[in-house]
GROMACS .gro file of C-alpha atoms in nm:
model
  296
    1UNK     CA    1   0.000   0.000   0.000
    2UNK     CA    2   0.102   0.363  -0.052
    3UNK     CA    3   0.229   0.511   0.273
    4UNK     CA    4   0.203   0.865   0.408
    5UNK     CA    5   0.378   0.994   0.720
    6UNK     CA    6   0.200   1.260   0.925
    7UNK     CA    7   0.406   1.466   1.168
    8UNK     CA    8   0.177   1.623   1.428
    9UNK     CA    9   0.310   1.967   1.521
   10UNK     CA   10   0.017   2.059   1.745
   11UNK     CA   11   0.204   2.047   2.078
   12UNK     CA   12   0.443   2.311   1.938
   13UNK     CA   13   0.303   2.500   1.639
   14UNK     CA   14  -0.057   2.446   1.743
   15UNK     CA   15  -0.017   2.574   2.096
   16UNK     CA   16   0.257   2.838   2.066
   17UNK     CA   17   0.043   3.132   1.958
   18UNK     CA   18  -0.260   3.061   2.176
   19UNK     CA   19  -0.345   3.306   2.453
   20UNK     CA   20  -0.452   3.032   2.694
   21UNK     CA   21  -0.140   2.891   2.861
   22UNK     CA   22  -0.143   2.512   2.842
   23UNK     CA   23  -0.008   2.330   3.146
   24UNK     CA   24   0.282   2.088   3.121
   25UNK     CA   25   0.055   1.802   3.226
   26UNK     CA   26  -0.197   1.883   2.951
   27UNK     CA   27   0.083   1.899   2.693
   28UNK     CA   28   0.205   1.558   2.804
   29UNK     CA   29  -0.150   1.427   2.784
   30UNK     CA   30  -0.187   1.563   2.430
   31UNK     CA   31   0.142   1.409   2.318
   32UNK     CA   32   0.054   1.077   2.480
   33UNK     CA   33  -0.288   1.076   2.312
   34UNK     CA   34  -0.133   1.150   1.973
   35UNK     CA   35   0.116   0.867   2.018
   36UNK     CA   36  -0.165   0.633   2.124
   37UNK     CA   37  -0.353   0.734   1.808
   38UNK     CA   38  -0.060   0.603   1.605
   39UNK     CA   39   0.128   0.925   1.524
   40UNK     CA   40   0.495   0.825   1.494
   41UNK     CA   41   0.660   1.169   1.485
   42UNK     CA   42   0.547   1.454   1.709
   43UNK     CA   43   0.690   1.805   1.733
   44UNK     CA   44   0.669   1.858   2.106
   45UNK     CA   45   0.822   2.201   2.177
   46UNK     CA   46   1.055   2.480   2.069
   47UNK     CA   47   1.363   2.615   2.243
   48UNK     CA   48   1.283   2.985   2.227
   49UNK     CA   49   1.285   3.286   2.457
   50UNK     CA   50   0.989   3.235   2.696
   51UNK     CA   51   0.938   3.613   2.707
   52UNK     CA   52   0.857   3.603   2.336
   53UNK     CA   53   0.673   3.269   2.338
   54UNK     CA   54   0.535   3.207   2.690
   55UNK     CA   55   0.377   2.875   2.591
   56UNK     CA   56   0.725   2.723   2.555
   57UNK     CA   57   0.857   2.825   2.898
   58UNK     CA   58   0.846   2.465   3.025
   59UNK     CA   59   1.029   2.296   2.739
   60UNK     CA   60   1.304   2.119   2.938
   61UNK     CA   61   1.062   2.003   3.206
   62UNK     CA   62   0.819   1.880   2.941
   63UNK     CA   63   1.081   1.675   2.757
   64UNK     CA   64   1.213   1.529   3.081
   65UNK     CA   65   0.865   1.404   3.170
   66UNK     CA   66   0.761   1.272   2.828
   67UNK     CA   67   0.682   0.900   2.825
   68UNK     CA   68   0.916   0.677   2.625
   69UNK     CA   69   0.697   0.518   2.360
   70UNK     CA   70   0.835   0.261   2.120
   71UNK     CA   71   0.855   0.382   1.758
   72UNK     CA   72   0.743   0.735   1.853
   73UNK     CA   73   0.997   1.008   1.779
   74UNK     CA   74   0.989   1.347   1.951
   75UNK     CA   75   1.102   1.658   1.762
   76UNK     CA   76   1.216   1.991   1.904
   77UNK     CA   77   1.238   2.318   1.710
   78UNK     CA   78   1.535   2.552   1.749
   79UNK     CA   79   1.580   2.898   1.595
   80UNK     CA   80   1.944   2.971   1.678
   81UNK     CA   81   2.264   2.827   1.818
   82UNK     CA   82   2.164   2.886   2.178
   83UNK     CA   83   1.845   2.690   2.117
   84UNK     CA   84   2.048   2.409   1.962
   85UNK     CA   85   2.270   2.391   2.270
   86UNK     CA   86   1.961   2.355   2.488
   87UNK     CA   87   1.812   2.089   2.261
   88UNK     CA   88   2.135   1.888   2.255
   89UNK     CA   89   2.121   1.869   2.633
   90UNK     CA   90   1.794   1.675   2.608
   91UNK     CA   91   1.729   1.327   2.471
   92UNK     CA   92   1.504   1.442   2.188
   93UNK     CA   93   1.502   1.208   1.891
   94UNK     CA   94   1.518   1.484   1.630
   95UNK     CA   95   1.606   1.853   1.615
   96UNK     CA   96   1.460   2.083   1.353
   97UNK     CA   97   1.571   2.438   1.279
   98UNK     CA   98   1.406   2.705   1.066
   99UNK     CA   99   1.521   2.970   0.825
  100UNK     CA  100   1.308   3.222   0.636
  101UNK     CA  101   1.313   3.318   0.270
  102UNK     CA  102   1.291   3.694   0.335
  103UNK     CA  103   1.509   3.924   0.542
  104UNK     CA  104   1.224   4.113   0.711
  105UNK     CA  105   1.049   3.803   0.840
  106UNK     CA  106   1.378   3.635   0.932
  107UNK     CA  107   1.478   3.940   1.134
  108UNK     CA  108   1.147   3.935   1.323
  109UNK     CA  109   1.151   3.559   1.370
  110UNK     CA  110   1.520   3.503   1.448
  111UNK     CA  111   1.699   3.838   1.462
  112UNK     CA  112   1.909   3.765   1.152
  113UNK     CA  113   1.893   3.822   0.778
  114UNK     CA  114   1.832   3.519   0.562
  115UNK     CA  115   2.201   3.498   0.471
  116UNK     CA  116   2.311   3.540   0.832
  117UNK     CA  117   2.078   3.257   0.926
  118UNK     CA  118   2.229   3.037   0.656
  119UNK     CA  119   2.576   3.106   0.799
  120UNK     CA  120   2.446   3.008   1.142
  121UNK     CA  121   2.291   2.690   0.999
  122UNK     CA  122   2.633   2.589   0.870
  123UNK     CA  123   2.773   2.598   1.222
  124UNK     CA  124   2.463   2.433   1.371
  125UNK     CA  125   2.465   2.145   1.124
  126UNK     CA  126   2.832   2.076   1.199
  127UNK     CA  127   2.765   2.070   1.574
  128UNK     CA  128   2.462   1.841   1.539
  129UNK     CA  129   2.647   1.600   1.309
  130UNK     CA  130   2.940   1.578   1.554
  131UNK     CA  131   2.687   1.481   1.821
  132UNK     CA  132   2.528   1.225   1.584
  133UNK     CA  133   2.191   1.398   1.615
  134UNK     CA  134   1.919   1.418   1.351
  135UNK     CA  135   1.908   1.776   1.220
  136UNK     CA  136   1.644   1.895   0.976
  137UNK     CA  137   1.566   2.245   0.850
  138UNK     CA  138   1.239   2.415   0.760
  139UNK     CA  139   1.233   2.683   0.490
  140UNK     CA  140   0.960   2.914   0.622
  141UNK     CA  141   0.748   3.157   0.419
  142UNK     CA  142   0.829   2.953   0.110
  143UNK     CA  143   0.528   3.080  -0.084
  144UNK     CA  144   0.479   3.427   0.058
  145UNK     CA  145   0.591   3.669   0.328
  146UNK     CA  146   0.359   3.886   0.541
  147UNK     CA  147   0.604   4.176   0.507
  148UNK     CA  148   0.763   4.143   0.163
  149UNK     CA  149   0.484   3.970  -0.032
  150UNK     CA  150   0.544   3.714  -0.305
  151UNK     CA  151   0.845   3.484  -0.275
  152UNK     CA  152   1.029   3.379  -0.591
  153UNK     CA  153   1.059   2.996  -0.608
  154UNK     CA  154   1.423   3.036  -0.710
  155UNK     CA  155   1.493   3.175  -0.361
  156UNK     CA  156   1.355   2.855  -0.206
  157UNK     CA  157   1.562   2.644  -0.444
  158UNK     CA  158   1.877   2.842  -0.358
  159UNK     CA  159   1.825   2.783   0.015
  160UNK     CA  160   1.748   2.415  -0.044
  161UNK     CA  161   2.070   2.370  -0.245
  162UNK     CA  162   2.268   2.529   0.037
  163UNK     CA  163   2.103   2.301   0.293
  164UNK     CA  164   2.187   1.994   0.085
  165UNK     CA  165   2.547   2.113   0.077
  166UNK     CA  166   2.546   2.135   0.456
  167UNK     CA  167   2.426   1.777   0.487
  168UNK     CA  168   2.096   1.826   0.669
  169UNK     CA  169   1.886   1.515   0.734
  170UNK     CA  170   1.551   1.650   0.610
  171UNK     CA  171   1.412   1.961   0.442
  172UNK     CA  172   1.069   2.097   0.520
  173UNK     CA  173   0.890   2.356   0.307
  174UNK     CA  174   0.643   2.573   0.500
  175UNK     CA  175   0.357   2.787   0.377
  176UNK     CA  176   0.379   2.978   0.704
  177UNK     CA  177   0.105   3.231   0.631
  178UNK     CA  178  -0.124   3.011   0.422
  179UNK     CA  179  -0.106   3.188   0.086
  180UNK     CA  180  -0.013   2.903  -0.149
  181UNK     CA  181  -0.244   2.745  -0.406
  182UNK     CA  182  -0.210   2.393  -0.553
  183UNK     CA  183  -0.049   2.498  -0.881
  184UNK     CA  184   0.230   2.677  -0.693
  185UNK     CA  185   0.282   2.373  -0.474
  186UNK     CA  186   0.310   2.135  -0.768
  187UNK     CA  187   0.555   2.365  -0.945
  188UNK     CA  188   0.779   2.409  -0.641
  189UNK     CA  189   0.782   2.040  -0.547
  190UNK     CA  190   0.890   1.936  -0.896
  191UNK     CA  191   1.164   2.198  -0.894
  192UNK     CA  192   1.284   2.083  -0.552
  193UNK     CA  193   1.298   1.718  -0.657
  194UNK     CA  194   1.573   1.801  -0.905
  195UNK     CA  195   1.772   1.967  -0.627
  196UNK     CA  196   1.742   1.762  -0.308
  197UNK     CA  197   1.801   1.409  -0.438
  198UNK     CA  198   1.737   1.145  -0.172
  199UNK     CA  199   1.702   1.386   0.121
  200UNK     CA  200   1.348   1.351   0.265
  201UNK     CA  201   1.110   1.635   0.175
  202UNK     CA  202   0.839   1.739   0.421
  203UNK     CA  203   0.558   1.989   0.356
  204UNK     CA  204   0.393   2.218   0.613
  205UNK     CA  205   0.068   2.397   0.524
  206UNK     CA  206  -0.157   2.643   0.700
  207UNK     CA  207  -0.524   2.666   0.613
  208UNK     CA  208  -0.539   3.044   0.660
  209UNK     CA  209  -0.713   3.103   0.327
  210UNK     CA  210  -0.884   2.764   0.301
  211UNK     CA  211  -0.637   2.620   0.050
  212UNK     CA  212  -0.449   2.392   0.291
  213UNK     CA  213  -0.609   2.059   0.204
  214UNK     CA  214  -0.589   2.132  -0.168
  215UNK     CA  215  -0.220   2.205  -0.125
  216UNK     CA  216  -0.167   1.879   0.065
  217UNK     CA  217  -0.333   1.691  -0.222
  218UNK     CA  218  -0.121   1.867  -0.483
  219UNK     CA  219   0.201   1.788  -0.296
  220UNK     CA  220   0.104   1.423  -0.256
  221UNK     CA  221   0.025   1.393  -0.626
  222UNK     CA  222   0.370   1.540  -0.695
  223UNK     CA  223   0.528   1.267  -0.484
  224UNK     CA  224   0.564   1.413  -0.134
  225UNK     CA  225   0.507   1.155   0.139
  226UNK     CA  226   0.574   1.346   0.464
  227UNK     CA  227   0.335   1.614   0.589
  228UNK     CA  228   0.302   1.831   0.896
  229UNK     CA  229  -0.042   1.875   1.048
  230UNK     CA  230  -0.191   1.985   1.378
  231UNK     CA  231  -0.454   1.800   1.576
  232UNK     CA  232  -0.775   2.000   1.561
  233UNK     CA  233  -0.627   2.242   1.309
  234UNK     CA  234  -0.488   2.457   1.589
  235UNK     CA  235  -0.193   2.675   1.502
  236UNK     CA  236  -0.032   2.996   1.389
  237UNK     CA  237   0.294   3.190   1.401
  238UNK     CA  238   0.331   3.456   1.673
  239UNK     CA  239   0.564   3.656   1.446
  240UNK     CA  240   0.346   3.649   1.131
  241UNK     CA  241   0.028   3.860   1.146
  242UNK     CA  242  -0.285   3.664   1.052
  243UNK     CA  243  -0.111   3.326   1.018
  244UNK     CA  244  -0.393   3.114   1.153
  245UNK     CA  245  -0.432   2.741   1.194
  246UNK     CA  246  -0.238   2.455   1.042
  247UNK     CA  247  -0.413   2.190   0.838
  248UNK     CA  248  -0.594   1.960   1.082
  249UNK     CA  249  -0.439   1.616   1.130
  250UNK     CA  250  -0.779   1.449   1.122
  251UNK     CA  251  -0.872   1.631   0.798
  252UNK     CA  252  -0.547   1.530   0.629
  253UNK     CA  253  -0.587   1.175   0.758
  254UNK     CA  254  -0.937   1.152   0.610
  255UNK     CA  255  -0.811   1.274   0.272
  256UNK     CA  256  -0.532   1.019   0.255
  257UNK     CA  257  -0.728   0.725   0.391
  258UNK     CA  258  -1.004   0.780   0.134
  259UNK     CA  259  -0.736   0.805  -0.136
  260UNK     CA  260  -0.600   0.463  -0.038
  261UNK     CA  261  -0.291   0.566   0.157
  262UNK     CA  262  -0.174   0.386   0.471
  263UNK     CA  263  -0.088   0.594   0.780
  264UNK     CA  264  -0.119   0.365   1.088
  265UNK     CA  265  -0.322   0.637   1.265
  266UNK     CA  266  -0.661   0.571   1.426
  267UNK     CA  267  -0.918   0.825   1.307
  268UNK     CA  268  -1.149   0.755   1.602
  269UNK     CA  269  -0.874   0.817   1.858
  270UNK     CA  270  -0.758   1.128   1.673
  271UNK     CA  271  -1.106   1.282   1.669
  272UNK     CA  272  -1.142   1.201   2.037
  273UNK     CA  273  -0.810   1.378   2.104
  274UNK     CA  274  -0.918   1.678   1.899
  275UNK     CA  275  -1.236   1.715   2.100
  276UNK     CA  276  -1.043   1.678   2.424
  277UNK     CA  277  -0.800   1.949   2.308
  278UNK     CA  278  -1.093   2.179   2.235
  279UNK     CA  279  -1.206   2.141   2.596
  280UNK     CA  280  -0.854   2.220   2.722
  281UNK     CA  281  -0.829   2.529   2.503
  282UNK     CA  282  -1.185   2.640   2.574
  283UNK     CA  283  -1.266   2.673   2.204
  284UNK     CA  284  -1.400   2.476   1.912
  285UNK     CA  285  -1.122   2.333   1.699
  286UNK     CA  286  -1.119   2.463   1.338
  287UNK     CA  287  -1.064   2.120   1.176
  288UNK     CA  288  -1.374   1.972   1.010
  289UNK     CA  289  -1.360   1.601   1.094
  290UNK     CA  290  -1.411   1.651   1.466
  291UNK     CA  291  -1.743   1.819   1.374
  292UNK     CA  292  -1.862   1.602   1.086
  293UNK     CA  293  -1.714   1.269   1.190
  294UNK     CA  294  -1.552   1.020   0.958
  295UNK     CA  295  -1.719   0.828   0.675
  296UNK     CA  296  -1.848   0.567   0.621
   0.00000   0.00000   0.00000
């Protein structure tokens, strides 16, 4: 059977921009529920300044208390070398860093220009490889920037080529502010395939303008097999105005299961987790499957 891997980023990207502070115990419960649903890779936290992202103030404590679950890998996001140092002091399975296509957004997100961030990534990749740690990189705002507008695909390709040269373990392409449409996705994926070779390619979509699921479909048809999603469709970037929710894990799961893909994830358990998360957050989750239910 055709296989798709879903990486649930809800415990990090889903929660980080929410005004309601989620307790460490509730985060652990969410991560445990996702693992029990069959999600094999979960982005659990980011190593950022808690003054800028209060939701991530408990990252070390959270990771220390996470249950060890066979075949489940925990991912931590870092934005700079200090964050990498903190992440390396934990037993996370994977570390992921981010860079941004535009200088304005990169400055707001990480305090560096895009080129300065690439220089930093060179040092970070070397450190991670010496420690024998998995190190992936996300290219954020790959389809559009909230400050500089349209992003030329050649800029994404240039960054991807540089990352391949550094020897990163995985490249993720993120539509951080949810502006992409399927034709753009197809075009960029085919261009990237000629650049990245055997390095795994992961796609990250937001449903800000209701094109997220269409973009997931387009990427899958172009051959992508790893996708980020967020339980309940919760999400957003605190440094990108209007960047609302990620594509919902249950919605993406429904799409792929009905298309004949194998994921190993239980839809019933995922919907149950989404509804539980809505109670924790005190709001209805934006994803559709927790409202409509699965079919048949």
